[in-house]
Coordinates of C-alpha atoms and ligand atoms in Angstrom, one line a residue:
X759 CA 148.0 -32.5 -37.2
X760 CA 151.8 -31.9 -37.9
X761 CA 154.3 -34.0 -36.3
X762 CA 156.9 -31.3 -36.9
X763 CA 155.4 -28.0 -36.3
X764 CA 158.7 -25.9 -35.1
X765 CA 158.7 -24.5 -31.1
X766 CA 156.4 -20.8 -31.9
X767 CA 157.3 -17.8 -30.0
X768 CA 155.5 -14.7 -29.8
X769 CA 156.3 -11.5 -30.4
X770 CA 160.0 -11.6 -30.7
X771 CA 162.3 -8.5 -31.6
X772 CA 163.7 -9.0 -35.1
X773 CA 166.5 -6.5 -34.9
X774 CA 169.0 -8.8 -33.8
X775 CA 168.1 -11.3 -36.3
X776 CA 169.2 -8.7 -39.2
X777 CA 172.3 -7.7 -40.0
X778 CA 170.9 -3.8 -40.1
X779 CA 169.8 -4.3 -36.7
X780 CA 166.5 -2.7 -37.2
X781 CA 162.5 -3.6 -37.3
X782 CA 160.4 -4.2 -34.7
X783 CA 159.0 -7.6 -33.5
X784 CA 157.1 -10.8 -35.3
X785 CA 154.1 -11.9 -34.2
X786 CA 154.9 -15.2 -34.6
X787 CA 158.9 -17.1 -34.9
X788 CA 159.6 -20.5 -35.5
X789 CA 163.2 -21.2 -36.1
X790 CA 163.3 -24.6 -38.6
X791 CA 165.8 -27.4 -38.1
X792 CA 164.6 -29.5 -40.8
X793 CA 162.6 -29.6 -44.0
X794 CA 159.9 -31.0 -42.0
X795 CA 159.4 -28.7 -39.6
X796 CA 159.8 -26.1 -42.5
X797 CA 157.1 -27.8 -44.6
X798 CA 154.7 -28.4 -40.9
X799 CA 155.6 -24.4 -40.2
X800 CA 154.2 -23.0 -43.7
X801 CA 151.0 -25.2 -43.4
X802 CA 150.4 -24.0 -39.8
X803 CA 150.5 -20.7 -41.9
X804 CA 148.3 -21.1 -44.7
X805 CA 145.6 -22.7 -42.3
X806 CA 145.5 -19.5 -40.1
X807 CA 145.8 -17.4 -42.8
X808 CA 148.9 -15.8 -40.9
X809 CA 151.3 -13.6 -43.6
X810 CA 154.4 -15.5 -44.1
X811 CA 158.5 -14.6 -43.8
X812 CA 161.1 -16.6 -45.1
X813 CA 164.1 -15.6 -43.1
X814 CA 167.5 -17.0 -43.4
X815 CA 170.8 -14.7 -42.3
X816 CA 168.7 -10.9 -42.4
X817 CA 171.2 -9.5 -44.6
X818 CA 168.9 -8.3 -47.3
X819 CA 166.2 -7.4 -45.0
X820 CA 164.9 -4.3 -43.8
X821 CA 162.1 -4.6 -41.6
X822 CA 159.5 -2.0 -40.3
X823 CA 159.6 -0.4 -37.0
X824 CA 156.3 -2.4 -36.2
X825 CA 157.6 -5.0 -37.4
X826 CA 155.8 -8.0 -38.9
X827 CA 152.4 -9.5 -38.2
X828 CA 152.4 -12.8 -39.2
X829 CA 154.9 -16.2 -39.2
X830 CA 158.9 -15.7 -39.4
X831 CA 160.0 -19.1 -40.0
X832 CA 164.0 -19.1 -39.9
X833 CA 166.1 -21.5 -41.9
X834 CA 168.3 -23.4 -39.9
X835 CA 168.6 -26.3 -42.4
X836 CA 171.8 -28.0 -42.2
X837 CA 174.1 -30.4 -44.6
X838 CA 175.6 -30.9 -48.1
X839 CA 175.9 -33.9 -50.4
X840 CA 178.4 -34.4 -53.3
X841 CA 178.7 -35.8 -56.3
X842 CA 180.8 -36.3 -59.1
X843 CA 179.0 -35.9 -62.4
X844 CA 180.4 -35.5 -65.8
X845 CA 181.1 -31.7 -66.8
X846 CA 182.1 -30.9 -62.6
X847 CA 181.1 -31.9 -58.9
X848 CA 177.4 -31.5 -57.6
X849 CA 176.9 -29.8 -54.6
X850 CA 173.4 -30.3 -52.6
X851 CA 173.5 -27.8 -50.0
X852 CA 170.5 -26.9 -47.4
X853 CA 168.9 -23.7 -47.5
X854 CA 170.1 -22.7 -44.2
X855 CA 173.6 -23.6 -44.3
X856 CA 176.2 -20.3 -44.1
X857 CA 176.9 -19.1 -47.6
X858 CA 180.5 -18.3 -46.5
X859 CA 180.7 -21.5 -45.1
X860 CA 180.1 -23.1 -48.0
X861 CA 182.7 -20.6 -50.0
X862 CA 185.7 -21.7 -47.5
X863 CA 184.7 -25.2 -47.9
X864 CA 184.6 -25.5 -51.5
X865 CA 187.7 -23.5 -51.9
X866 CA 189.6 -25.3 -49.3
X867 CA 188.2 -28.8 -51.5
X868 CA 189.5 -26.8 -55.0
X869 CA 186.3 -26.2 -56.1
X870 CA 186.0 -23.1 -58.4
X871 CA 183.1 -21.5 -59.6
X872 CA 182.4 -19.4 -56.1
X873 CA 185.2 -18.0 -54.6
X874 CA 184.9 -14.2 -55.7
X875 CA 181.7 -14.8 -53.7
X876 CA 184.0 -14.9 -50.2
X877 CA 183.0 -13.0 -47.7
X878 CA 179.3 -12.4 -48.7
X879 CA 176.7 -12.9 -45.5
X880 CA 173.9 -14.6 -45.1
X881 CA 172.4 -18.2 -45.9
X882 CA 172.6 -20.6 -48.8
X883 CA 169.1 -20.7 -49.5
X884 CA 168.9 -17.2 -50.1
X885 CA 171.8 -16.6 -52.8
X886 CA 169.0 -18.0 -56.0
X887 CA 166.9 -15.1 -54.2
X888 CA 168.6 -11.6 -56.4
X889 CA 171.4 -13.9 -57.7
X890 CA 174.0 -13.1 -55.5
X891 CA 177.1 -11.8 -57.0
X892 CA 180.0 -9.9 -56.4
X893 CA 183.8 -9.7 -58.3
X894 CA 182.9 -10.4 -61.9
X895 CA 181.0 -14.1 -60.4
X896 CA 176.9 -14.2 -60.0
X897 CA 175.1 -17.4 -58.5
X898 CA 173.8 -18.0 -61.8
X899 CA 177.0 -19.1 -63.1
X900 CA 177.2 -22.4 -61.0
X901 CA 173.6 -23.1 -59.9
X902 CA 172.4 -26.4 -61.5
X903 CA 169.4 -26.7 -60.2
X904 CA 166.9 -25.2 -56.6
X905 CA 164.4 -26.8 -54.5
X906 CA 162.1 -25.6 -53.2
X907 CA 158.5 -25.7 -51.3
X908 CA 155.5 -23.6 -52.8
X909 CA 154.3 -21.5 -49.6
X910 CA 150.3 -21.9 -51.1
X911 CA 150.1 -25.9 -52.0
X912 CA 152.9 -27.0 -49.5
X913 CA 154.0 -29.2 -52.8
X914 CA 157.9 -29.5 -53.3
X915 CA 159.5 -28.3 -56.5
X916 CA 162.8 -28.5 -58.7
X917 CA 163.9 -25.5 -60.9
X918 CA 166.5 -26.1 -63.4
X919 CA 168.4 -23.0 -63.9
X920 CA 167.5 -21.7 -67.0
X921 CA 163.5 -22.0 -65.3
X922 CA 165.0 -19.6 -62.8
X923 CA 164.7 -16.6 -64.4
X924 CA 168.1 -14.8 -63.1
X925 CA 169.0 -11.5 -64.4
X926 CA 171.2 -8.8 -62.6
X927 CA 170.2 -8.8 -58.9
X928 CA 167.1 -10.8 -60.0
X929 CA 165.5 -13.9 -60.3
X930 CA 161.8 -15.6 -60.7
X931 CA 161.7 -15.4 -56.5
X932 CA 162.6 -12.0 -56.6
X933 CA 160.0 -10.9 -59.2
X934 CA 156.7 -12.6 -60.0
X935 CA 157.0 -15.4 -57.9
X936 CA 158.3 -13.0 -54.6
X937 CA 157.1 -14.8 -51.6
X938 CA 155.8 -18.0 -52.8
X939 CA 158.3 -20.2 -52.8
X940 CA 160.3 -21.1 -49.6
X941 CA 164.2 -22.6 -50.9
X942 CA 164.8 -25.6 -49.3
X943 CA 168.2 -26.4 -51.3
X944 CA 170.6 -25.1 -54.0
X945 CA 172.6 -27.9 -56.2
X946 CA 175.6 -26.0 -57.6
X947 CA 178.0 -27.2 -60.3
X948 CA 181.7 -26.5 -59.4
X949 CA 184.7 -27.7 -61.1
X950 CA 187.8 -29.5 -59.5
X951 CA 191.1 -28.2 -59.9
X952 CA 189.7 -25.7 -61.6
X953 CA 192.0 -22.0 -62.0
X954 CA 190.1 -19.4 -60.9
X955 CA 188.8 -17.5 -63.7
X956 CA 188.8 -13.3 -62.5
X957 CA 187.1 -11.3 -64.6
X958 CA 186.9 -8.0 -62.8
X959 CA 189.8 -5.4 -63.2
X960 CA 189.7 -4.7 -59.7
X961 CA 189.9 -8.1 -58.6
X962 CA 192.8 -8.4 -61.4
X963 CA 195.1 -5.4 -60.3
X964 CA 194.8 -6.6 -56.7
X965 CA 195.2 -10.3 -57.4
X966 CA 198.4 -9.6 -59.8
X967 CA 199.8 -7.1 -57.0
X968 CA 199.6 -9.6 -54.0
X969 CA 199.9 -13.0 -55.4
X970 CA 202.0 -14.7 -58.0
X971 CA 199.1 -17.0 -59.3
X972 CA 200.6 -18.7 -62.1
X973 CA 203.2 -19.5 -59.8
X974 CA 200.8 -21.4 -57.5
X975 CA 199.3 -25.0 -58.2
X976 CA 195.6 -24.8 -59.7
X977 CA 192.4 -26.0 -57.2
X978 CA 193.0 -25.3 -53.9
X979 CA 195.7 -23.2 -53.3
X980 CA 195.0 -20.9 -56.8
X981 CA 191.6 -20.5 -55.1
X982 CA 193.0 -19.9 -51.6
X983 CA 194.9 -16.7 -52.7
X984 CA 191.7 -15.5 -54.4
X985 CA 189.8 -16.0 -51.6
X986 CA 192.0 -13.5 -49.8
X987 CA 192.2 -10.7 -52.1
X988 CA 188.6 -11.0 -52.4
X989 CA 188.0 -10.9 -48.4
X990 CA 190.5 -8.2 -48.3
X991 CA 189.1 -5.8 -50.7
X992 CA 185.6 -6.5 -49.1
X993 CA 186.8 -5.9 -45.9
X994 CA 188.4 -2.3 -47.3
X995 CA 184.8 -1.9 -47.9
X996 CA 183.2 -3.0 -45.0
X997 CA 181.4 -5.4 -46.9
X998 CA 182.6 -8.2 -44.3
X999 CA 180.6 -8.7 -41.3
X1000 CA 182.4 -7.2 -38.0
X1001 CA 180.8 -6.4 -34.9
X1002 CA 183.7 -3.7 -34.2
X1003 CA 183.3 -2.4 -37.5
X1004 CA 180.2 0.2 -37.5
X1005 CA 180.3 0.7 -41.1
X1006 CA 179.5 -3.3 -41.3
X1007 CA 175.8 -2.8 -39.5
X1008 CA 173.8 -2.1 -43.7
X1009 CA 172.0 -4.2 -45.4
X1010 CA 174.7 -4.5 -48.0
X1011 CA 174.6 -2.6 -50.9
X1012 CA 170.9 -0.5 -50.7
X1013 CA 170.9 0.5 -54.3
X1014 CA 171.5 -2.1 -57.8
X1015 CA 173.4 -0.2 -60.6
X1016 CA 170.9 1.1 -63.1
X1017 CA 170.6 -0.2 -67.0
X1018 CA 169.5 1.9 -69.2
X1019 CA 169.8 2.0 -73.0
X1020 CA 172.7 3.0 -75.1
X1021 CA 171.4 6.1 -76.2
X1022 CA 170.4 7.4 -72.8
X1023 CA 174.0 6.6 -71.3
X1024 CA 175.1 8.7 -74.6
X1025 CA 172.9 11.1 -73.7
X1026 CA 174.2 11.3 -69.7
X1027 CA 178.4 10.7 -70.7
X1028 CA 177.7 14.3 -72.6
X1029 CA 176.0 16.1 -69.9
X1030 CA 178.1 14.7 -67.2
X1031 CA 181.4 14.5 -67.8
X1032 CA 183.4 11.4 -65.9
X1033 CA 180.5 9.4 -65.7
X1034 CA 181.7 5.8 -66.5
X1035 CA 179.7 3.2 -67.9
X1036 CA 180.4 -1.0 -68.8
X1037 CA 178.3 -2.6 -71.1
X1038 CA 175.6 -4.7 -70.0
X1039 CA 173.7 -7.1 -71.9
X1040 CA 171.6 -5.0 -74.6
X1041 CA 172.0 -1.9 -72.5
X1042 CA 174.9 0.1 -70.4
X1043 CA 175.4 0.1 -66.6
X1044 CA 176.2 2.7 -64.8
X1045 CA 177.5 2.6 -61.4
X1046 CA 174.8 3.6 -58.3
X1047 CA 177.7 4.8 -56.4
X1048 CA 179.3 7.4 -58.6
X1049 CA 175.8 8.1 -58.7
X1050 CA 175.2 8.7 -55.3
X1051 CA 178.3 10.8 -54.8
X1052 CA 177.4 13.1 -57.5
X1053 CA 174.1 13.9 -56.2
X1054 CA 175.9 15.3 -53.3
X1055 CA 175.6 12.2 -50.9
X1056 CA 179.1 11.5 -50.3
X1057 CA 180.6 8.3 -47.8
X1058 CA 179.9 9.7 -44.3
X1059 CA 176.9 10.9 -44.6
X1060 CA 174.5 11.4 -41.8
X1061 CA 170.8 12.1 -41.7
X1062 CA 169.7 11.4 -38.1
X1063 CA 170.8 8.1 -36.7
X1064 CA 170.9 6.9 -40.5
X1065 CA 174.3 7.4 -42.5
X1066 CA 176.1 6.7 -45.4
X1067 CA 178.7 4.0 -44.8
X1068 CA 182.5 5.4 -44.5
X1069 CA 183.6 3.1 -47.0
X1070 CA 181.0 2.5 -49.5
X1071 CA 179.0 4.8 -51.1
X1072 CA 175.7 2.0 -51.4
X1073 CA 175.6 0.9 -47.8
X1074 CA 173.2 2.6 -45.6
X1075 CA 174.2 1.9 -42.2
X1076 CA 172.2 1.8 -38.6
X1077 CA 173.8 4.5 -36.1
X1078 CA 171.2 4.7 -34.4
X1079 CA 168.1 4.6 -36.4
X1080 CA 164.8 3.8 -36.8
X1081 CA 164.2 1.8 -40.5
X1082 CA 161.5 4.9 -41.2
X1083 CA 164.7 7.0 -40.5
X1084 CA 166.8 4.8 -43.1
X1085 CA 164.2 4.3 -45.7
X1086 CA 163.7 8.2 -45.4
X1087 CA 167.6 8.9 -46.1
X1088 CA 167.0 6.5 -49.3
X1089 CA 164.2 8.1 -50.8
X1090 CA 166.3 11.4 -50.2
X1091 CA 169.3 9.9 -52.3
X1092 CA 166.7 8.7 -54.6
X1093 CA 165.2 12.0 -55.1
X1094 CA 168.0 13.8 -55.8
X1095 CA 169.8 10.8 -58.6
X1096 CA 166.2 11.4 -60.3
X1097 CA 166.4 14.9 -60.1
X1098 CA 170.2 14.9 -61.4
X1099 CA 170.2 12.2 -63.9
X1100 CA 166.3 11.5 -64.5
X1101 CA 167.6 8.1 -63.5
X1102 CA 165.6 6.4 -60.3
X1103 CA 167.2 3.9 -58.5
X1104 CA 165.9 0.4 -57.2
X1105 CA 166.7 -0.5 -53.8
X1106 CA 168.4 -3.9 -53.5
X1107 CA 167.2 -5.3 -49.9
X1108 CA 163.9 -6.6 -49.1
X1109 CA 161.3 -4.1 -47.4
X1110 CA 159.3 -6.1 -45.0
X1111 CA 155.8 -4.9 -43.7
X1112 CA 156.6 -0.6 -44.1
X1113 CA 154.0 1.3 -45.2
X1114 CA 156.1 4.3 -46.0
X1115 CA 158.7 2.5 -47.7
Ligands
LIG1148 C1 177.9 -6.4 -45.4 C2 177.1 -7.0 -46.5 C3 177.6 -7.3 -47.7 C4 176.9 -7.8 -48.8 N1 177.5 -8.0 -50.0 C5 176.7 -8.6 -51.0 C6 177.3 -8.8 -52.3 O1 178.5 -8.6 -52.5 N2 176.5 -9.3 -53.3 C7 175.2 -9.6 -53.1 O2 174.6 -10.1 -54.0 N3 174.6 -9.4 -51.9 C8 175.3 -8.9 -50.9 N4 174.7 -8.6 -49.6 C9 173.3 -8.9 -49.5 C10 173.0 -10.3 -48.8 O3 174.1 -10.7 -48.1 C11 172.6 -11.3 -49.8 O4 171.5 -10.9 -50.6 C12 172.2 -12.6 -49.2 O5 172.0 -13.6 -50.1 C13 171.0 -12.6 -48.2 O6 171.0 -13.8 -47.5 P1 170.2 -13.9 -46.2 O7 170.1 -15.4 -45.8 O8 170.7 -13.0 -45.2 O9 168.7 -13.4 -46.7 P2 167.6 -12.6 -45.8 O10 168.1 -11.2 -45.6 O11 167.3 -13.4 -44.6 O12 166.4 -12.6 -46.8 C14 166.5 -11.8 -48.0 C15 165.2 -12.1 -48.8 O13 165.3 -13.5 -49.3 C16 164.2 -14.3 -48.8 N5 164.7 -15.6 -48.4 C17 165.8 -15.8 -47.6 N6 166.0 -17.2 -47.5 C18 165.0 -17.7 -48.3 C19 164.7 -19.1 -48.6 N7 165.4 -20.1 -48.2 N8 163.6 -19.3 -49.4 C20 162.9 -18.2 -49.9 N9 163.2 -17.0 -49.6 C21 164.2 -16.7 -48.9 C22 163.7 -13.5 -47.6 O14 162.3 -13.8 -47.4 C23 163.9 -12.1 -48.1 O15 162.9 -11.7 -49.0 C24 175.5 -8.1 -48.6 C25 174.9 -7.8 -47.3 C26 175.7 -7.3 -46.3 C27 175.1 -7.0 -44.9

């Protein structure tokens, strides 16, 4: 018996609950309002033996046309708790709360630590997932710690940071334990009055030619002028969401920026000339979009209904697709980077239920 199994519809289209706009329908959708109905949704689950879908905003989803054939259950978990603690503030935030959301909120309160993250879609919950990041910040930086509810056991558990695993666009829940653990909350360190600390040169020209941030008082309104360059230079992009903005219907980004050694970036920089390259840990990376371009996909693009964004070179965006369409134009761009640089590059979003992905 569960006392807060979520209302169950059948066989309801999935498209409009991804930012794509693709996939076909789920078998079964439970939207969850609380971490009980959450924990009474995954055991209805495992007893049926029904696949399982953690879904929070669909903006690192792509979803086959026939869609999926088990239990969507969507995060609609809601609140945050705070805390001062030494070394910053503790933020508690549900899974399903609006990642943005929580940037504003935390700026507005001068809370650094997030706001190069503005403007990023999608839920909470999610961000641990490939370690959100964007503008020289990365979810790893400020997570403490992440709850969480292992889909096979129904038990609850707490990873400290450090037991999460995060690497560039990666993190435990993205790699060996994919699917088995449903976020319920992130706790995040941020620190008050902090002075934003911008670390990427793109960020830096833009922020030196619109804002005089000395000039401004540290915490809130330091962050608030961040904030804006940020969302401007993503909107540039059409990396905000905007329903009158085509380019805006992707997935995000489809493609990480590759690491590979030092000697094999030595060995590309003298073949192809131009090619640029930051260091990366033990290794180099190279940027997926220069990549992209120089296989001879430039922004624009169109194959079918599928197309290139007009703004960034990484964003595959629905003009009318199918996802067998899209994932076809990405193992085109794929093929042809391998071909050109032996280098093959990993898609970022999630590909649900596609057997020709
Ligand atoms: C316009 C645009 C711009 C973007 N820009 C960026 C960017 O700058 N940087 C960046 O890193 N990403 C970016 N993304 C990708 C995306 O927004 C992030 O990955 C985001 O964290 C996904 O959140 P979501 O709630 O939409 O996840 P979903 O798409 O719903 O899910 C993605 C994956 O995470 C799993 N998942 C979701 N919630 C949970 C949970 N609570 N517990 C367990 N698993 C879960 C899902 O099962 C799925 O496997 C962008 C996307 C778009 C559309």
């Amino acid at each position: 018996m569960h006392g807060h199994l979520p209302h169950i519809q059948e066989f309801l289209p999935l498209a409009p609950y991804t930012t794509l706009g693709l996939g076909g329908a789920a078998r079964y959708f439970a939207a969850c309002r609380t971490d009980a109905e959450l924990r009474d949704g995954i055991a209805h689950a495992r007893e049926r033996g029904l696949p399982l879908l953690i879904l929070g905003g669909g903006s690192n989803l792509v979803i086959a046309d026939e869609g999926f054939d088990g239990l969507v259950l969507k995060l609609e978990t809601r609140g945050t708790s705070r805390e001062d603690a030494p070394g910053g503030v503790r933020l508690t935030v549900a899974a399903g709360e609006a990642w943005d959301e929580f940037v504003r909120l935390s700026v507005e309160q001068g809370l650094s630590g997030v706001e190069c993250l503005s403007g990023i879609p999608g839920s909470v919950g999610a961000t641990p997932i490939q370690n959100v990041g964007a503008y020289g910040q990365e979810v790893s930086q400020t997570i403490a710690a992440v709850a969480a509810t292992d889909i096979r056991t129904g038990e609850s558990r707490s990873f400290l940071n450090a037991e999460c695993r995060f690497g560039y666009r990666q993190s435990r829940f993205k790699l060996e334990d994919a699917g088995r653990y449903a976020v319920t909350g992130v706790t995040f360190m941020l620190q008050e009055d902090g002075r934003p600390q911008i670390r990427y040169p793109e960020l830096q020209k833009n922020v030196a030619s619109t804002v005089d941030l000395e000039a401004l008082s540290p915490g809130a309104p330091a962050l608030q002028a961040v904030r804006e360059c940020v969302l401007a230079l993503r909107r540039k992009k059409s990396m905000v969401l905007d329903p009158s903005d085509p380019n805006t219907k992707s997935a995000g980004s489809f493609f990480t920026n590759p690491v590979v050694s030092c000697e094999a970036a030595d060995r590309l920089r003298a073949r192809h000339a131009g090619l640029p390259s930051y260091p990366s840990g033990t290794g180099v990376k190279l940027p997926a979009a220069w990549l992209v371009e120089h296989a001879g996909f430039p922004k624009g693009y169109r194959y079918g209904g599928a197309a290139i964004s007009e703004n960034h070179s990484l964003a595959l965006v629905n003009r009318g697709t199918t996802t067998a369409e899209l994932l076809s134009l990405a193992r085109r761009i794929q093929d042809a980077v391998q071909e050109q640089f032996g280098i093959r590059l990993e898609r970022e979003p999630v590909v649900i239920g596609s057997t020709s992905a």
